[in-house]
PDB file of C-alpha atoms in Angstrom:
ATOM      1  CA  GLU A1431      82.527  72.647 106.978  1.00 72.00           C
ATOM      2  CA  LEU A1432      80.820  75.449 104.582  1.00 73.00           C
ATOM      3  CA  ILE A1433      83.850  75.529 101.979  1.00 78.00           C
ATOM      4  CA  SER A1434      83.543  71.611 101.725  1.00 82.00           C
ATOM      5  CA  SER A1435      79.774  71.793 100.959  1.00 79.00           C
ATOM      6  CA  LEU A1436      80.282  74.512  98.094  1.00 75.00           C
ATOM      7  CA  LEU A1437      83.266  73.380  96.563  1.00 81.00           C
ATOM      8  CA  LEU A1438      80.580  69.976  96.103  1.00 83.00           C
ATOM      9  CA  LYS A1439      77.742  72.138  95.235  1.00 79.00           C
ATOM     10  CA  MET A1440      79.823  73.335  92.622  1.00 76.00           C
ATOM     11  CA  SER A1441      81.339  70.163  91.468  1.00 82.00           C
ATOM     12  CA  SER A1442      77.676  68.553  91.425  1.00 78.00           C
ATOM     13  CA  GLU A1443      76.057  72.061  89.274  1.00 75.00           C
ATOM     14  CA  PHE A1444      78.947  71.976  86.933  1.00 77.00           C
ATOM     15  CA  ALA A1445      78.675  67.878  85.866  1.00 79.00           C
ATOM     16  CA  LYS A1446      74.632  68.520  85.468  1.00 79.00           C
ATOM     17  CA  ARG A1447      75.175  71.930  83.374  1.00 72.00           C
ATOM     18  CA  GLU A1448      73.810  71.217  79.687  1.00 73.00           C
ATOM     19  CA  SER A1449      73.953  74.670  78.494  1.00 66.00           C
ATOM     20  CA  MET A1450      76.032  77.766  78.893  1.00 59.00           C
ATOM     21  CA  ASN A1451      72.966  79.339  80.638  1.00 61.00           C
ATOM     22  CA  ASP A1452      73.378  76.422  83.638  1.00 63.00           C
ATOM     23  CA  ASP A1453      77.047  77.681  84.285  1.00 69.00           C
ATOM     24  CA  LEU A1454      75.130  81.088  86.354  1.00 69.00           C
ATOM     25  CA  LEU A1455      74.599  78.561  89.454  1.00 67.00           C
ATOM     26  CA  VAL A1456      78.265  77.374  89.439  1.00 73.00           C
ATOM     27  CA  ARG A1457      79.130  81.040  89.132  1.00 75.00           C
ATOM     28  CA  LEU A1458      77.443  82.011  91.721  1.00 75.00           C
ATOM     29  CA  TYR A1459      78.478  79.241  94.271  1.00 74.00           C
ATOM     30  CA  LEU A1460      81.818  80.595  93.023  1.00 80.00           C
ATOM     31  CA  ASN A1461      80.934  84.086  94.059  1.00 79.00           C
ATOM     32  CA  ILE A1462      80.256  83.051  97.185  1.00 82.00           C
ATOM     33  CA  PHE A1463      83.095  80.260  97.875  1.00 81.00           C
ATOM     34  CA  LEU A1464      85.143  83.631  96.912  1.00 84.00           C
ATOM     35  CA  ILE A1465      83.416  85.523  99.562  1.00 83.00           C
ATOM     36  CA  GLU A1466      83.592  82.992 102.313  1.00 84.00           C
ATOM     37  CA  SER A1467      87.052  82.536 101.736  1.00 84.00           C
ATOM     38  CA  GLU A1468      87.801  86.197 102.018  1.00 82.00           C
ATOM     39  CA  ARG A1469      85.742  86.087 105.297  1.00 81.00           C
ATOM     40  CA  ILE A1470      88.181  83.359 106.815  1.00 81.00           C
ATOM     41  CA  TYR A1471      91.572  84.788 105.414  1.00 77.00           C
ATOM     42  CA  GLN A1472      90.247  88.583 107.527  1.00 76.00           C
ATOM     43  CA  LYS A1473      89.280  86.429 110.510  1.00 77.00           C
ATOM     44  CA  GLN A1474      92.659  84.796 110.463  1.00 75.00           C
ATOM     45  CA  ASN A1475      94.506  87.715 110.045  1.00 69.00           C
ATOM     46  CA  VAL A1476      92.898  90.442 112.105  1.00 65.00           C
ATOM     47  CA  ASP A1477      95.572  89.280 115.002  1.00 59.00           C
ATOM     48  CA  ASN A1478      98.243  89.200 112.179  1.00 62.00           C
ATOM     49  CA  GLU A1479      97.969  93.095 111.124  1.00 64.00           C
ATOM     50  CA  THR A1480     100.498  95.804 111.856  1.00 73.00           C
ATOM     51  CA  PRO A1481      98.997  99.148 112.047  1.00 82.00           C
ATOM     52  CA  LEU A1482      99.926 101.549 109.102  1.00 86.00           C
ATOM     53  CA  SER A1483     102.328 104.196 109.941  1.00 92.00           C
ATOM     54  CA  ARG A1484     101.568 107.660 110.047  1.00 93.00           C
ATOM     55  CA  LYS A1485     103.109 108.297 106.082  1.00 95.00           C
ATOM     56  CA  GLU A1486     100.977 105.025 105.131  1.00 95.00           C
ATOM     57  CA  GLN A1487      97.898 106.509 106.596  1.00 95.00           C
ATOM     58  CA  LEU A1488      98.422 110.037 104.922  1.00 97.00           C
ATOM     59  CA  VAL A1489      99.003 108.017 101.448  1.00 96.00           C
ATOM     60  CA  ALA A1490      96.026 106.132 102.486  1.00 94.00           C
ATOM     61  CA  GLN A1491      93.588 109.118 102.655  1.00 96.00           C
ATOM     62  CA  PHE A1492      95.177 110.742  99.723  1.00 96.00           C
ATOM     63  CA  LYS A1493      94.094 108.015  97.798  1.00 95.00           C
ATOM     64  CA  LEU A1494      90.550 107.819  98.675  1.00 93.00           C
ATOM     65  CA  LEU A1495      90.212 111.355  98.498  1.00 95.00           C
ATOM     66  CA  VAL A1496      91.587 111.342  94.770  1.00 94.00           C
ATOM     67  CA  THR A1497      88.777 108.864  93.969  1.00 92.00           C
ATOM     68  CA  GLN A1498      86.269 110.699  96.392  1.00 93.00           C
ATOM     69  CA  LYS A1499      87.027 114.572  94.716  1.00 93.00           C
ATOM     70  CA  LEU A1500      88.670 114.174  91.377  1.00 91.00           C
ATOM     71  CA  ARG A1501      86.185 116.123  89.641  1.00 90.00           C
ATOM     72  CA  VAL A1502      86.781 119.151  91.979  1.00 92.00           C
ATOM     73  CA  PHE A1503      90.451 119.006  92.748  1.00 94.00           C
ATOM     74  CA  LYS A1504      92.963 118.471  90.628  1.00 91.00           C
ATOM     75  CA  GLN A1505      95.908 119.904  91.842  1.00 95.00           C
ATOM     76  CA  VAL A1506      98.295 118.303  94.402  1.00 97.00           C
ATOM     77  CA  ALA A1507      97.713 121.567  96.596  1.00 97.00           C
ATOM     78  CA  GLU A1508      94.099 121.273  96.629  1.00 97.00           C
ATOM     79  CA  TYR A1509      94.454 117.459  97.911  1.00 97.00           C
ATOM     80  CA  ALA A1510      97.345 118.684 100.517  1.00 97.00           C
ATOM     81  CA  ASP A1511      94.856 121.541 102.117  1.00 97.00           C
ATOM     82  CA  ASN A1512      92.045 119.129 102.396  1.00 96.00           C
ATOM     83  CA  LEU A1513      94.291 116.590 104.218  1.00 97.00           C
ATOM     84  CA  ASN A1514      95.990 119.662 106.154  1.00 97.00           C
ATOM     85  CA  VAL A1515      99.724 118.925 104.718  1.00 97.00           C
ATOM     86  CA  ASN A1516     102.345 120.664 102.963  1.00 97.00           C
ATOM     87  CA  PRO A1517     101.813 120.254  99.362  1.00 97.00           C
ATOM     88  CA  GLN A1518     105.966 119.569  99.225  1.00 98.00           C
ATOM     89  CA  TYR A1519     105.706 117.336 102.223  1.00 98.00           C
ATOM     90  CA  LEU A1520     102.483 115.028 100.758  1.00 98.00           C
ATOM     91  CA  ASN A1521     104.430 114.710  97.592  1.00 97.00           C
ATOM     92  CA  ASP A1522     107.243 113.745  98.890  1.00 97.00           C
ATOM     93  CA  THR A1523     105.308 111.273 101.419  1.00 97.00           C
ATOM     94  CA  ILE A1524     103.800 109.825  98.239  1.00 97.00           C
ATOM     95  CA  LYS A1525     106.720 109.803  96.598  1.00 97.00           C
ATOM     96  CA  GLU A1526     108.525 108.215  99.664  1.00 97.00           C
ATOM     97  CA  ILE A1527     105.779 105.480 100.311  1.00 96.00           C
ATOM     98  CA  THR A1528     104.662 104.330  96.429  1.00 95.00           C
ATOM     99  CA  GLY A1529     107.673 105.522  94.181  1.00 96.00           C
ATOM    100  CA  ASN A1530     105.187 107.377  92.404  1.00 96.00           C
ATOM    101  CA  SER A1531     104.237 111.109  92.701  1.00 96.00           C
ATOM    102  CA  ALA A1532     100.919 112.581  94.244  1.00 97.00           C
ATOM    103  CA  SER A1533     100.374 114.090  90.478  1.00 96.00           C
ATOM    104  CA  TYR A1534     100.881 110.447  89.275  1.00 96.00           C
ATOM    105  CA  PHE A1535      98.019 108.894  91.401  1.00 95.00           C
ATOM    106  CA  ILE A1536      95.598 112.148  90.245  1.00 96.00           C
ATOM    107  CA  ASN A1537      96.620 111.902  86.747  1.00 96.00           C
ATOM    108  CA  GLN A1538      95.969 107.841  86.465  1.00 94.00           C
ATOM    109  CA  GLN A1539      92.533 108.064  88.290  1.00 94.00           C
ATOM    110  CA  LEU A1540      91.408 111.037  86.196  1.00 95.00           C
ATOM    111  CA  LEU A1541      92.511 108.788  83.191  1.00 95.00           C
ATOM    112  CA  THR A1542      90.897 106.110  84.495  1.00 94.00           C
ATOM    113  CA  GLU A1543      87.447 107.865  84.771  1.00 93.00           C
ATOM    114  CA  ALA A1544      88.011 109.415  81.112  1.00 94.00           C
ATOM    115  CA  LYS A1545      88.244 105.941  80.083  1.00 94.00           C
ATOM    116  CA  ALA A1546      85.418 104.614  81.825  1.00 92.00           C
ATOM    117  CA  CYS A1547      83.201 107.749  80.119  1.00 93.00           C
ATOM    118  CA  LEU A1548      84.316 107.013  77.045  1.00 93.00           C
ATOM    119  CA  ILE A1549      83.262 103.511  77.202  1.00 91.00           C
ATOM    120  CA  GLN A1550      80.267 103.173  79.047  1.00 89.00           C
ATOM    121  CA  THR A1551      78.757 106.630  77.786  1.00 90.00           C
ATOM    122  CA  ASP A1552      77.917 107.826  74.563  1.00 92.00           C
ATOM    123  CA  ASP A1553      78.508 111.539  75.869  1.00 94.00           C
ATOM    124  CA  THR A1554      80.640 113.447  73.196  1.00 96.00           C
ATOM    125  CA  ILE A1555      84.030 114.146  74.111  1.00 96.00           C
ATOM    126  CA  SER A1556      83.074 117.890  75.015  1.00 96.00           C
ATOM    127  CA  GLU A1557      80.532 116.552  77.342  1.00 97.00           C
ATOM    128  CA  ILE A1558      83.548 114.364  79.075  1.00 96.00           C
ATOM    129  CA  ALA A1559      85.846 116.687  79.159  1.00 96.00           C
ATOM    130  CA  ASP A1560      83.199 118.711  80.856  1.00 96.00           C
ATOM    131  CA  TYR A1561      81.986 116.666  83.254  1.00 95.00           C
ATOM    132  CA  LEU A1562      85.859 115.900  84.208  1.00 96.00           C
ATOM    133  CA  ASN A1563      85.599 119.477  84.518  1.00 94.00           C
ATOM    134  CA  PHE A1564      88.725 120.419  82.323  1.00 95.00           C
ATOM    135  CA  THR A1565      88.216 123.866  80.829  1.00 92.00           C
ATOM    136  CA  ASP A1566      87.778 122.980  77.535  1.00 93.00           C
ATOM    137  CA  GLN A1567      87.502 119.896  74.811  1.00 95.00           C
ATOM    138  CA  SER A1568      91.244 120.740  73.434  1.00 96.00           C
ATOM    139  CA  TYR A1569      92.636 120.295  76.944  1.00 96.00           C
ATOM    140  CA  PHE A1570      91.221 117.572  77.865  1.00 97.00           C
ATOM    141  CA  ALA A1571      92.604 115.384  74.433  1.00 97.00           C
ATOM    142  CA  ARG A1572      96.056 117.155  74.895  1.00 97.00           C
ATOM    143  CA  PHE A1573      95.617 115.482  78.396  1.00 97.00           C
ATOM    144  CA  PHE A1574      94.468 112.240  77.417  1.00 97.00           C
ATOM    145  CA  LYS A1575      96.857 111.539  74.619  1.00 97.00           C
ATOM    146  CA  LYS A1576      99.815 112.726  76.548  1.00 97.00           C
ATOM    147  CA  HIS A1577      98.720 109.923  79.170  1.00 97.00           C
ATOM    148  CA  ALA A1578      97.334 107.268  77.279  1.00 96.00           C
ATOM    149  CA  GLY A1579      99.702 107.486  73.917  1.00 97.00           C
ATOM    150  CA  ILE A1580      96.172 108.534  71.827  1.00 97.00           C
ATOM    151  CA  THR A1581      93.475 110.241  71.627  1.00 97.00           C
ATOM    152  CA  PRO A1582      90.282 109.864  73.183  1.00 97.00           C
ATOM    153  CA  SER A1583      88.351 109.233  70.144  1.00 96.00           C
ATOM    154  CA  GLN A1584      90.867 106.739  68.932  1.00 96.00           C
ATOM    155  CA  PHE A1585      90.367 105.258  72.107  1.00 95.00           C
ATOM    156  CA  ARG A1586      86.702 104.867  71.624  1.00 94.00           C
ATOM    157  CA  GLU A1587      87.118 103.102  68.116  1.00 93.00           C
ATOM    158  CA  GLN A1588      89.270 100.619  69.775  1.00 91.00           C
ATOM    159  CA  HIS A1589      87.269  99.615  72.250  1.00 87.00           C
ATOM    160  CA  GLY A1590      84.018  99.318  69.718  1.00 73.00           C
ATOM    161  CA  HIS A1591      82.396 102.461  71.090  1.00 65.00           C
TER     162      HIS A1591
END
């Protein structure tokens, strides 16, 4: 009922629009539609969910910890210690479940954060390196080039900054 109503309102507003600014209401209805669809989907799938295995739980906890502690922890051993497991066990489990090593996830998250800083801030490369707790700017630049294929400066230039 709610979904049908939203679709009708979206259709009506889309037909009435006179300028690009009029799309705002359509986009808002679309967002509500997506949120409500997700709620319906979640409600229907609550009973069908199978609990995560112990290893899958460890992977999920690790990934969450990486997003939370990225600037503090850089080594797999630091994450393993925080999760109360052996570093080799953590790495083996991550690789078994995901196909990638634990350090791969740490480096990818670090690269994503670095890219976001380069695009969204006017901070110097040295300031970004410091923010991400790299020992110095040259180590940050080497890390970035190794994982992104280009230097931080080239990345910033390519993204209109």
